[in-house]
Each structure stands twice: as C-alpha cells, then as structure tokens.
Amino acid sequence: MISRADVTDLITATPDPGVSILLPMHVTGTETTQNPIRFTNALRDAESELAQSGVEGDTIAELLAPARELLDDHDFWQHQSAGLAVFASEQGALVHRVPYTLEERVVVGQRFHTAPLLPLLGENESALVLTATASGAHLYRATRDSLTELDADLPGGVSEDAAENDYEAPAQASPPARPNTGSANISRAQVYGDGPPEWRETRLDDFVQKIASELERATAAEKPPVVLLAGADIIGRLRSTGLLTADVEVNPDVLDEDDALHARAWEALRPAAEQSLLELLDRYRSLAGSGDDRAASRPGAVRAAASDGRVETLIVPRSSLDEPDESLAELVADTVSTSGSIHLVDEEAGIEHPVAILRY
C-alpha cells in the first residue's frame, strides 16, 4: 500500500518525461477481469501522448515496457485496492495501490501527476485504524472515504505463541506432592506459576505489547493519527503507550462491514481533525487581517516563498486536485521537500487557490 513517504518521493521526482496512469480498480468479483483491460487502454493512451510530445517510438516502447509487464501478472490484477497508480520514467515503473477510488487519467509531463494522492499527505486526511480483540488484531489505512487493511506483523490472538499454562502443568508441582503418573489430586497451592486469571492477564499483557511494538514501527516514519477500536481491557493498556489519537470501546468483530468499521473510526477522529483545521484557518485569517507578511495569499507570493523554503503550511482547496497542474505540483514539491505541511480544505472554507502560512 502506498505510504506518505512514497507520495513525497513521487511529488519531488523530476522525470523527463514522466508517465502517470491513475485508474479506479474493481476489488472483488468477476469484474476484476476488467482491471487489466482498463490498464491496456491506459497504456495505449500513454503511447499516443508520448508520441504527440515528440518522443521516439523506440523510446516509448522502452519507457513503458516495465509497466506493460504487469499485464502478465494474473495474481496482481486479482488483488487490488480501490485505486491503482503507475508512474513510468527512464528509471522504471513505480506501482502503487491506493486505498480510495481514483479518477481515470493518463498524464505525460516533466513531473508525475500526484495531485490526486495529496489526501494521503494532507494533515488530518489519512489515519491508521487499529482493531483488537482476544482473537486477533488488524491494522487499516483510512481516508475520509475508504478503509484498506495493511500487511502488518500483528499477533493473531491472545493465546498465540503462549507458553504452557502453568496451572495445567503438573510437572511444576512441588516435589512432595508430585505423583508418579497423571496429574490427579494436585492442589492449586502445590502448583508454581500463575493460576488461570493471572495467566490470562499475563497473556493479554504480552498480546498488547506485541501490538504496541508493531504500531510503533508502523508509525515511526510518518506519525499519522491512530484510532483504536477494542474492548476496555485492551484500550486501557494501549492508552498508556501514547500511540493513540482516539479510541472507541466496541467489539470490532461485530462490525462485519468495512463501512461500519470506517464510520466508527472516522467519527472518532473527526472532531479533533475539524477543530485542528478551524484553528489553522483562524490563524491564517488573523495573520492576513493584521497585514502580517507571514500570510501569503497571492499566487506569486506563495510560489516565491515555496521556492525559498519559507512555507510552513500550504492550504490547498480540494477542487485544485481535479486537473493536472504543473504549477501546483512544483508548489507542493517545494513545500514537502522543506518539511512544510499540506492541508486540504473544502469549498466552504472560501479558499479559491493555494495560500500559505510562512515561517518568516
């Protein structure tokens, strides 16, 4: 699954030329057979656009060859996410599954067309959802509109790899009471180790520790918000790790539909995300209203500040993501390459083009 780091690398890349193929995918059922057909048509469109831009036929064939090899991978087309993004250049092809539907588009240019991937980079636009019960744990990537399970090294259940139950192990009886055969008549007082309640608590502690270790590894690079759906006993243990943004006390196993799971998780994250965005917009408007130069509203001023590495926060209207825009690509690339943050806003925010809060 594509990560924030992947998106950053794509944004800052400067292929010449670069081919971007973005497609919606069928995930289940017989309709998955349409996936490679759609990709074949996209490759044909890419060939046409490359030819129109003056690229020689042999170069076109060489450029698209790594992407074309995907057509022979039956298993690849049977295991897709909602969106597929393929980026081809002289260095080869980069293939990414995207956890939400993409509008079908083929773009040839000096930068990859990454605007539709900005929701994965925008603050409060993407989160991790962790579910945990005694029967196992699962980790998902969530956007505002989608939920996709990630391949994570999480424990399969509380009893996974558990040591032998001390209470049930007669070999641990004290020598005076240890029988020659069998385990009958061994009193609990004569058994070393924890009894069943204590044993379960120990196993649960181990289970949660494994989850915390994997979650810490999964969030080390990008620090996304994390929401946990679990019972009170697991929530109480994981809260103390400081890895959670929010939690929901519920048995996730009863949320058998992805939509229900996504809705509960995103509802838990939404208040903090909305409040954070309101505070950001209030800050921008306050700076602009007082004539502070740290609020850049003119496109030229935003562009120049990004080039100089002065953009602390770039505020981008979601409508800007609809069409290929080289200037937006450069603006975002300069922002993320200097550790600036990206925030997407809806139409009601009243932001018609990218604006910025500057560092100085």
Tab-separated table of C-alpha atoms in Angstrom:
chain	number	residue	atom	x	y	z
A	1	MET	CA	0.000	0.000	0.000
A	2	ILE	CA	1.291	3.475	-0.844
A	3	SER	CA	2.749	5.443	2.070
A	4	ARG	CA	3.253	9.136	2.794
A	5	ALA	CA	6.956	8.654	2.062
A	6	ASP	CA	6.094	7.178	-1.341
A	7	VAL	CA	3.894	10.179	-2.142
A	8	THR	CA	6.645	12.585	-1.094
A	9	ASP	CA	9.162	10.819	-3.349
A	10	LEU	CA	6.754	10.960	-6.291
A	11	ILE	CA	5.995	14.644	-5.722
A	12	THR	CA	9.648	15.647	-5.629
A	13	ALA	CA	10.696	13.471	-8.602
A	14	THR	CA	11.556	15.222	-11.879
A	15	PRO	CA	11.229	12.620	-14.671
A	16	ASP	CA	11.633	13.817	-18.229
A	17	PRO	CA	9.292	12.595	-19.440
A	18	GLY	CA	7.160	11.008	-16.764
A	19	VAL	CA	4.016	8.985	-17.404
A	20	SER	CA	1.293	8.896	-14.751
A	21	ILE	CA	-1.512	6.339	-15.045
A	22	LEU	CA	-4.273	6.627	-12.467
A	23	LEU	CA	-7.156	4.172	-12.535
A	24	PRO	CA	-10.106	3.027	-10.435
A	25	MET	CA	-9.991	-0.702	-9.782
A	26	HIS	CA	-12.536	-3.462	-9.231
A	27	VAL	CA	-11.610	-5.209	-5.985
A	28	THR	CA	-13.843	-8.294	-5.925
A	29	GLY	CA	-15.969	-10.470	-8.184
A	30	THR	CA	-15.771	-11.260	-11.863
A	31	GLU	CA	-15.390	-7.534	-12.609
A	32	THR	CA	-11.712	-7.816	-11.619
A	33	THR	CA	-11.131	-9.186	-15.140
A	34	GLN	CA	-11.753	-5.633	-16.390
A	35	ASN	CA	-8.727	-4.289	-14.493
A	36	PRO	CA	-6.003	-5.364	-16.977
A	37	ILE	CA	-8.212	-4.319	-19.916
A	38	ARG	CA	-8.529	-0.831	-18.457
A	39	PHE	CA	-4.767	-0.718	-17.935
A	40	THR	CA	-4.136	-1.838	-21.523
A	41	ASN	CA	-6.244	1.058	-22.785
A	42	ALA	CA	-4.360	3.453	-20.497
A	43	LEU	CA	-1.020	2.262	-21.901
A	44	ARG	CA	-2.343	2.903	-25.402
A	45	ASP	CA	-3.290	6.441	-24.377
A	46	ALA	CA	0.163	6.950	-22.864
A	47	GLU	CA	1.814	5.851	-26.116
A	48	SER	CA	-0.287	8.373	-28.015
A	49	GLU	CA	0.508	11.236	-25.662
A	50	LEU	CA	4.218	10.452	-25.673
A	51	ALA	CA	4.249	10.376	-29.473
A	52	GLN	CA	2.430	13.713	-29.627
A	53	SER	CA	5.055	15.212	-27.315
A	54	GLY	CA	7.818	14.186	-29.732
A	55	VAL	CA	9.189	11.050	-28.073
A	56	GLU	CA	10.621	8.469	-30.483
A	57	GLY	CA	8.842	5.135	-30.909
A	58	ASP	CA	11.721	3.021	-29.577
A	59	THR	CA	11.998	5.273	-26.527
A	60	ILE	CA	8.252	4.974	-25.916
A	61	ALA	CA	8.429	1.189	-26.015
A	62	GLU	CA	11.384	1.134	-23.635
A	63	LEU	CA	9.747	3.638	-21.283
A	64	LEU	CA	6.505	1.682	-20.969
A	65	ALA	CA	7.973	-1.839	-21.006
A	66	PRO	CA	8.202	-2.261	-17.199
A	67	ALA	CA	4.588	-1.135	-16.803
A	68	ARG	CA	3.442	-3.400	-19.631
A	69	GLU	CA	4.916	-6.412	-17.812
A	70	LEU	CA	2.136	-6.062	-15.241
A	71	LEU	CA	-0.335	-7.353	-17.822
A	72	ASP	CA	1.129	-10.857	-17.485
A	73	ASP	CA	0.756	-10.936	-13.703
A	74	HIS	CA	-2.663	-12.522	-13.129
A	75	ASP	CA	-2.330	-12.515	-9.336
A	76	PHE	CA	-1.563	-8.781	-9.325
A	77	TRP	CA	-4.868	-7.946	-11.014
A	78	GLN	CA	-6.830	-10.175	-8.675
A	79	HIS	CA	-5.547	-8.372	-5.562
A	80	GLN	CA	-6.164	-4.676	-5.999
A	81	SER	CA	-7.206	-1.744	-3.852
A	82	ALA	CA	-9.794	0.829	-4.885
A	83	GLY	CA	-7.235	2.775	-6.910
A	84	LEU	CA	-4.101	1.982	-8.920
A	85	ALA	CA	-1.320	4.473	-9.646
A	86	VAL	CA	1.536	3.586	-12.010
A	87	PHE	CA	4.361	6.036	-12.693
A	88	ALA	CA	6.803	5.292	-15.526
A	89	SER	CA	10.084	7.014	-16.356
A	90	GLU	CA	13.527	6.149	-17.659
A	91	GLN	CA	14.278	4.732	-14.192
A	92	GLY	CA	11.483	2.145	-14.483
A	93	ALA	CA	7.915	1.844	-13.225
A	94	LEU	CA	6.613	2.615	-9.743
A	95	VAL	CA	3.393	0.756	-8.938
A	96	HIS	CA	1.182	1.713	-6.002
A	97	ARG	CA	-2.153	0.509	-4.711
A	98	VAL	CA	-4.211	3.447	-3.447
A	99	PRO	CA	-6.879	2.971	-0.751
A	100	TYR	CA	-9.545	5.068	-2.485
A	101	THR	CA	-11.040	5.387	-5.943
A	102	LEU	CA	-9.079	7.449	-8.456
A	103	GLU	CA	-10.473	9.209	-11.488
A	104	GLU	CA	-9.178	7.556	-14.654
A	105	ARG	CA	-6.393	9.689	-16.062
A	106	VAL	CA	-3.200	9.415	-18.140
A	107	VAL	CA	-0.768	12.328	-17.894
A	108	VAL	CA	2.603	12.870	-19.583
A	109	GLY	CA	4.832	15.662	-18.300
A	110	GLN	CA	8.018	16.715	-16.575
A	111	ARG	CA	6.523	15.806	-13.223
A	112	PHE	CA	4.341	12.930	-12.131
A	113	HIS	CA	0.670	13.797	-11.706
A	114	THR	CA	0.407	13.394	-7.936
A	115	ALA	CA	-2.363	15.846	-7.020
A	116	PRO	CA	-4.949	13.034	-6.579
A	117	LEU	CA	-2.604	11.481	-3.983
A	118	LEU	CA	-2.466	14.576	-1.777
A	119	PRO	CA	-5.194	13.248	0.557
A	120	LEU	CA	-2.562	10.730	1.695
A	121	LEU	CA	-0.200	13.593	2.513
A	122	GLY	CA	-2.606	16.173	3.863
A	123	GLU	CA	-2.732	16.633	7.605
A	124	ASN	CA	-5.872	15.034	9.111
A	125	GLU	CA	-6.718	13.446	5.732
A	126	SER	CA	-5.357	9.986	6.444
A	127	ALA	CA	-5.196	7.854	9.582
A	128	LEU	CA	-4.463	4.368	10.834
A	129	VAL	CA	-7.265	2.277	12.324
A	130	LEU	CA	-6.304	-0.494	14.717
A	131	THR	CA	-8.778	-3.161	15.813
A	132	ALA	CA	-8.011	-5.636	18.569
A	133	THR	CA	-9.842	-8.448	20.318
A	134	ALA	CA	-8.652	-11.581	22.073
A	135	SER	CA	-8.922	-13.349	18.709
A	136	GLY	CA	-6.511	-11.036	16.894
A	137	ALA	CA	-5.524	-7.547	15.745
A	138	HIS	CA	-5.743	-5.792	12.379
A	139	LEU	CA	-4.356	-2.508	11.041
A	140	TYR	CA	-6.024	-0.399	8.359
A	141	ARG	CA	-5.274	2.766	6.413
A	142	ALA	CA	-8.274	5.087	6.458
A	143	THR	CA	-9.018	8.176	4.417
A	144	ARG	CA	-12.200	10.194	4.587
A	145	ASP	CA	-13.806	7.836	2.070
A	146	SER	CA	-12.045	4.487	2.351
A	147	LEU	CA	-10.639	1.770	4.584
A	148	THR	CA	-7.967	-0.689	3.441
A	149	GLU	CA	-6.269	-3.359	5.545
A	150	LEU	CA	-2.481	-3.170	5.704
A	151	ASP	CA	0.010	-6.011	5.827
A	152	ALA	CA	1.215	-5.711	9.429
A	153	ASP	CA	3.018	-8.130	11.731
A	154	LEU	CA	0.303	-8.182	14.387
A	155	PRO	CA	-0.414	-11.105	16.743
A	156	GLY	CA	-3.185	-13.486	15.741
A	157	GLY	CA	-4.693	-13.670	19.222
A	158	VAL	CA	-4.072	-13.603	22.957
A	159	SER	CA	-3.069	-17.259	23.040
A	160	GLU	CA	-0.746	-17.058	20.050
A	161	ASP	CA	2.705	-18.399	20.968
A	162	ALA	CA	1.568	-18.610	24.586
A	163	ALA	CA	3.627	-20.688	26.913
A	164	GLU	CA	2.130	-23.760	28.530
A	165	ASN	CA	-0.467	-22.852	31.133
A	166	ASP	CA	1.387	-23.225	34.423
A	167	TYR	CA	-1.817	-24.100	36.187
A	168	GLU	CA	-2.334	-27.081	33.936
A	169	ALA	CA	1.263	-28.298	34.076
A	170	PRO	CA	1.638	-30.963	36.765
A	171	ALA	CA	5.357	-31.118	36.118
A	172	GLN	CA	5.603	-27.887	38.079
A	173	ALA	CA	4.060	-29.329	41.212
A	174	SER	CA	6.242	-29.179	44.286
A	175	PRO	CA	8.281	-32.384	44.819
A	176	PRO	CA	6.429	-33.697	47.896
A	177	ALA	CA	3.089	-33.737	46.086
A	178	ARG	CA	4.282	-34.713	42.609
A	179	PRO	CA	2.723	-38.075	41.624
A	180	ASN	CA	4.487	-40.717	39.590
A	181	THR	CA	1.840	-40.625	36.857
A	182	GLY	CA	-1.039	-38.378	35.882
A	183	SER	CA	-1.996	-35.109	37.484
A	184	ALA	CA	-4.914	-36.038	39.707
A	185	ASN	CA	-5.234	-34.633	43.195
A	186	ILE	CA	-2.610	-31.923	42.768
A	187	SER	CA	-3.801	-28.968	44.780
A	188	ARG	CA	-3.581	-25.448	43.382
A	189	ALA	CA	-1.342	-24.480	46.290
A	190	GLN	CA	1.157	-27.045	45.084
A	191	VAL	CA	1.452	-25.553	41.557
A	192	TYR	CA	4.094	-22.974	40.829
A	193	GLY	CA	3.211	-20.060	38.475
A	194	ASP	CA	0.026	-18.107	37.844
A	195	GLY	CA	-3.458	-19.531	38.121
A	196	PRO	CA	-5.936	-19.079	35.223
A	197	PRO	CA	-6.973	-15.433	35.892
A	198	GLU	CA	-3.388	-14.281	36.368
A	199	TRP	CA	-2.229	-16.372	33.422
A	200	ARG	CA	-4.801	-14.697	31.149
A	201	GLU	CA	-3.724	-11.243	32.312
A	202	THR	CA	-0.100	-12.074	31.553
A	203	ARG	CA	-1.003	-13.370	28.108
A	204	LEU	CA	-3.098	-10.250	27.452
A	205	ASP	CA	-0.213	-8.022	28.505
A	206	ASP	CA	2.067	-9.870	26.091
A	207	PHE	CA	-0.531	-9.590	23.331
A	208	VAL	CA	-0.895	-5.827	23.804
A	209	GLN	CA	2.887	-5.359	23.976
A	210	LYS	CA	3.249	-7.071	20.578
A	211	ILE	CA	0.569	-4.774	19.149
A	212	ALA	CA	2.268	-1.679	20.583
A	213	SER	CA	5.656	-2.693	19.156
A	214	GLU	CA	4.246	-3.192	15.656
A	215	LEU	CA	2.203	0.016	15.856
A	216	GLU	CA	5.271	1.967	16.910
A	217	ARG	CA	7.173	0.557	13.944
A	218	ALA	CA	4.306	1.323	11.534
A	219	THR	CA	4.055	4.949	12.685
A	220	ALA	CA	7.757	5.714	13.085
A	221	ALA	CA	8.204	7.434	9.728
A	222	GLU	CA	5.020	9.460	9.283
A	223	LYS	CA	3.270	9.824	12.668
A	224	PRO	CA	-0.349	9.586	11.400
A	225	PRO	CA	-3.369	9.796	13.699
A	226	VAL	CA	-4.279	6.396	15.126
A	227	VAL	CA	-7.710	5.297	16.351
A	228	LEU	CA	-8.231	2.046	18.257
A	229	LEU	CA	-11.453	0.018	18.252
A	230	ALA	CA	-11.358	-2.530	21.055
A	231	GLY	CA	-12.697	-3.567	24.444
A	232	ALA	CA	-11.986	-1.653	27.636
A	233	ASP	CA	-9.230	-4.016	28.825
A	234	ILE	CA	-7.181	-3.568	25.647
A	235	ILE	CA	-7.903	0.167	25.357
A	236	GLY	CA	-6.700	0.735	28.916
A	237	ARG	CA	-3.412	-0.997	28.197
A	238	LEU	CA	-2.741	0.744	24.870
A	239	ARG	CA	-3.680	4.246	26.030
A	240	SER	CA	-0.596	4.339	28.230
A	241	THR	CA	1.694	3.886	25.211
A	242	GLY	CA	0.921	7.355	23.883
A	243	LEU	CA	0.452	5.955	20.371
A	244	LEU	CA	-3.295	6.583	20.107
A	245	THR	CA	-5.117	9.675	18.898
A	246	ALA	CA	-8.563	8.347	19.779
A	247	ASP	CA	-10.261	5.134	20.833
A	248	VAL	CA	-13.721	3.593	20.591
A	249	GLU	CA	-14.914	0.997	23.093
A	250	VAL	CA	-16.610	-1.539	20.869
A	251	ASN	CA	-16.176	-5.127	19.763
A	252	PRO	CA	-14.859	-4.652	16.199
A	253	ASP	CA	-15.786	-8.247	15.354
A	254	VAL	CA	-19.463	-7.260	15.320
A	255	LEU	CA	-18.728	-4.529	12.758
A	256	ASP	CA	-18.656	-7.010	9.920
A	257	GLU	CA	-18.928	-4.403	7.194
A	258	ASP	CA	-15.978	-2.188	6.235
A	259	ASP	CA	-18.378	0.749	6.001
A	260	ALA	CA	-19.459	0.315	9.626
A	261	LEU	CA	-15.876	-0.013	10.817
A	262	HIS	CA	-14.787	3.006	8.822
A	263	ALA	CA	-17.717	5.090	10.054
A	264	ARG	CA	-16.998	4.386	13.730
A	265	ALA	CA	-13.288	5.088	13.345
A	266	TRP	CA	-13.627	8.278	11.312
A	267	GLU	CA	-16.333	9.612	13.610
A	268	ALA	CA	-13.887	9.290	16.498
A	269	LEU	CA	-11.200	11.196	14.580
A	270	ARG	CA	-13.427	13.848	13.017
A	271	PRO	CA	-13.861	16.257	15.971
A	272	ALA	CA	-10.116	16.676	16.523
A	273	ALA	CA	-9.457	16.959	12.784
A	274	GLU	CA	-12.138	19.600	12.281
A	275	GLN	CA	-11.006	21.593	15.314
A	276	SER	CA	-7.387	21.499	14.137
A	277	LEU	CA	-8.382	22.764	10.688
A	278	LEU	CA	-10.559	25.549	12.138
A	279	GLU	CA	-7.680	26.721	14.307
A	280	LEU	CA	-5.351	26.689	11.294
A	281	LEU	CA	-7.756	28.750	9.157
A	282	ASP	CA	-8.326	31.176	12.035
A	283	ARG	CA	-4.578	31.625	12.338
A	284	TYR	CA	-4.181	32.281	8.622
A	285	ARG	CA	-7.045	34.777	8.566
A	286	SER	CA	-5.765	36.542	11.661
A	287	LEU	CA	-2.328	36.977	10.093
A	288	ALA	CA	-3.859	38.155	6.823
A	289	GLY	CA	-6.255	40.510	8.590
A	290	SER	CA	-3.444	42.188	10.510
A	291	GLY	CA	-1.328	42.637	7.393
A	292	ASP	CA	1.293	40.161	8.581
A	293	ASP	CA	3.543	39.102	5.689
A	294	ARG	CA	3.538	35.531	7.006
A	295	ALA	CA	0.098	35.111	5.411
A	296	ALA	CA	0.715	34.683	1.674
A	297	SER	CA	-2.426	34.877	-0.454
A	298	ARG	CA	-1.204	35.975	-3.894
A	299	PRO	CA	-0.156	33.033	-6.116
A	300	GLY	CA	3.134	34.703	-6.982
A	301	ALA	CA	3.992	35.300	-3.335
A	302	VAL	CA	3.146	31.709	-2.406
A	303	ARG	CA	5.202	30.396	-5.309
A	304	ALA	CA	8.244	32.519	-4.390
A	305	ALA	CA	8.027	31.581	-0.707
A	306	ALA	CA	7.843	27.877	-1.543
A	307	SER	CA	10.910	28.177	-3.780
A	308	ASP	CA	12.775	29.797	-0.883
A	309	GLY	CA	11.709	27.089	1.570
A	310	ARG	CA	9.658	29.519	3.661
A	311	VAL	CA	6.268	27.762	3.538
A	312	GLU	CA	5.336	26.363	6.926
A	313	THR	CA	1.801	25.363	5.921
A	314	LEU	CA	0.261	25.153	2.456
A	315	ILE	CA	-3.543	25.335	2.353
A	316	VAL	CA	-4.917	23.786	-0.836
A	317	PRO	CA	-8.572	23.818	-1.957
A	318	ARG	CA	-9.704	20.306	-2.740
A	319	SER	CA	-11.017	21.495	-6.125
A	320	SER	CA	-7.405	22.131	-7.196
A	321	LEU	CA	-6.794	18.389	-7.344
A	322	ASP	CA	-9.162	17.758	-10.230
A	323	GLU	CA	-6.929	18.689	-13.165
A	324	PRO	CA	-3.201	18.240	-13.928
A	325	ASP	CA	-1.400	21.403	-12.860
A	326	GLU	CA	2.394	21.685	-13.163
A	327	SER	CA	2.477	24.827	-11.010
A	328	LEU	CA	0.625	23.071	-8.171
A	329	ALA	CA	2.972	20.090	-8.481
A	330	GLU	CA	6.021	22.353	-8.132
A	331	LEU	CA	4.424	24.245	-5.258
A	332	VAL	CA	3.675	21.074	-3.324
A	333	ALA	CA	7.096	19.597	-4.122
A	334	ASP	CA	8.910	22.655	-2.789
A	335	THR	CA	6.726	22.641	0.334
A	336	VAL	CA	7.165	18.995	1.308
A	337	SER	CA	10.875	18.961	0.449
A	338	THR	CA	11.419	21.649	3.106
A	339	SER	CA	9.215	19.902	5.705
A	340	GLY	CA	6.184	22.103	5.185
A	341	SER	CA	2.746	20.638	5.860
A	342	ILE	CA	-0.189	20.296	3.464
A	343	HIS	CA	-3.820	20.910	4.437
A	344	LEU	CA	-6.772	20.345	2.103
A	345	VAL	CA	-9.914	22.416	2.518
A	346	ASP	CA	-13.422	22.133	1.102
A	347	GLU	CA	-15.245	24.838	-0.848
A	348	GLU	CA	-16.982	26.263	2.235
A	349	ALA	CA	-13.605	27.379	3.605
A	350	GLY	CA	-13.618	30.136	0.999
A	351	ILE	CA	-10.095	29.380	-0.276
A	352	GLU	CA	-10.102	29.545	-4.086
A	353	HIS	CA	-6.428	28.834	-4.764
A	354	PRO	CA	-3.441	27.666	-2.672
A	355	VAL	CA	-2.455	30.053	0.131
A	356	ALA	CA	0.222	29.686	2.780
A	357	ILE	CA	1.403	30.482	6.252
A	358	LEU	CA	5.102	31.313	6.030
A	359	ARG	CA	7.872	30.636	8.503
A	360	TYR	CA	9.137	34.202	8.161
